[in-house]
């Protein structure tokens, strides 16, 4: 049910039945290693290319999510997923082996919440019983496309971010209790004219602020409704900018309330400059750490705002500015704490 | 009407860009220059050491020792790139490891490694010069222009300075 200009409210509260989260060796050294179901110690994941390694990340996350939900591919009607690689081959190939009807989504790093919002919509309106959604990114595969070769010795500026080698997938259904999607706000493409592809945080912050503002306006809520407002991958540069933008618009978020998946994933000594990025970043942190904390009863309500930069290496070289988008999903505990 | 809103948008964007710029941590240019100077200098001293080795222990003279010296530096750079160490040193050293011949070798080796999975011809062969290509093109253009200036100078002055 639409409320306000662009927010869907789900009275049925579609539940995230189970989630699977996998990561690479670099993520194993990060802060959130404990929340991953599986951590690979080889960046190739035993595959012949990094693109195939990303496909495997997506497959493993999906199989894990389905196993935890005790579901087979036949029980699931649709997959809503996507990634950052050209023509989304990694996700396409993963869905070839899953054999579930598939809708590919491109929202850059906002794909995780775009997928969750649409999955909840399908479940809410009885268009499916179970939907699988998620996203993956692989450092070497994605940076190969968007950056210099990974082994090239270019000095990265302090605003640069590190693409996470990670995937998160979740099975959405109509369960009685668990973390549930209560509302979702769809983002607009926002472009404030920033052009530096090594400073995505500052480019994406206005998109996040715009979606959050729309969410609170549409639902007539204020930030105190949520325990946390979790952005996707604004990083150490973008997060403070977003908070400032919100405060300028009279949305008084507290510093403790605002978390960013890109800031949470790695430790300071891992030298990732401004933090993590990539579509697998928010997918793995939200479906891993955040859901785990909700299951433990530490969190009851969060607003997840996944941010995406909709540029290509080509558009960037043609001096186009960076259009950005952010999609938000409100996740709340349904039916009390899980046993 | 459209123009008006475009103008306000433009102004808002300008204001945001200024604000975003202020939020960026400043790049420590002076410190980076010092690091580049020291590491680049060390690298060249190391190269000089290799050159002296070739002159003193092998059958090379001042003129011929440069080629094997460069070959050794390139080999070491390619090995360090392959082992995934060069980019980590470069994050610290900046121009110190980018400007010497080792940086050129790294740019080619890293591209070759990156595209190995697309095959030897369409992968390695066609992508190896992805970064090094511009260095060669603009290096040649610059050399041509300098040679042209020199030739004209020689003609005008008759070879004297």
PDB file of C-alpha atoms in Angstrom, chain A residues 146-148 154 156-161 195-201 322:
ATOM      1  CA  UNK A 146      35.728   0.279 -12.445  1.00  0.00           C
ATOM      2  CA  UNK A 147      39.331   0.904 -11.354  1.00  0.00           C
ATOM      3  CA  UNK A 148      42.950   0.328 -12.295  1.00  0.00           C
ATOM      4  CA  UNK A 154      48.614   3.914  -7.845  1.00  0.00           C
ATOM      5  CA  UNK A 156      44.682   5.889  -3.577  1.00  0.00           C
ATOM      6  CA  UNK A 157      43.306   9.099  -2.052  1.00  0.00           C
ATOM      7  CA  UNK A 158      41.874   8.983   1.494  1.00  0.00           C
ATOM      8  CA  UNK A 159      38.345   9.168   0.033  1.00  0.00           C
ATOM      9  CA  UNK A 160      38.705   5.906  -1.933  1.00  0.00           C
ATOM     10  CA  UNK A 161      36.784   2.791  -0.907  1.00  0.00           C
ATOM     11  CA  UNK A 195      32.672  13.807 -10.638  1.00  0.00           C
ATOM     12  CA  UNK A 196      35.382  12.080  -8.605  1.00  0.00           C
ATOM     13  CA  UNK A 197      34.927   8.293  -8.815  1.00  0.00           C
ATOM     14  CA  UNK A 198      37.376   8.056  -5.901  1.00  0.00           C
ATOM     15  CA  UNK A 199      34.921   9.881  -3.669  1.00  0.00           C
ATOM     16  CA  UNK A 200      31.667   7.940  -3.943  1.00  0.00           C
ATOM     17  CA  UNK A 201      30.677   8.635  -0.353  1.00  0.00           C
ATOM     18  CA  UNK A 322      27.911  10.706 -10.791  1.00  0.00           C
TER      19      UNK A 322
END
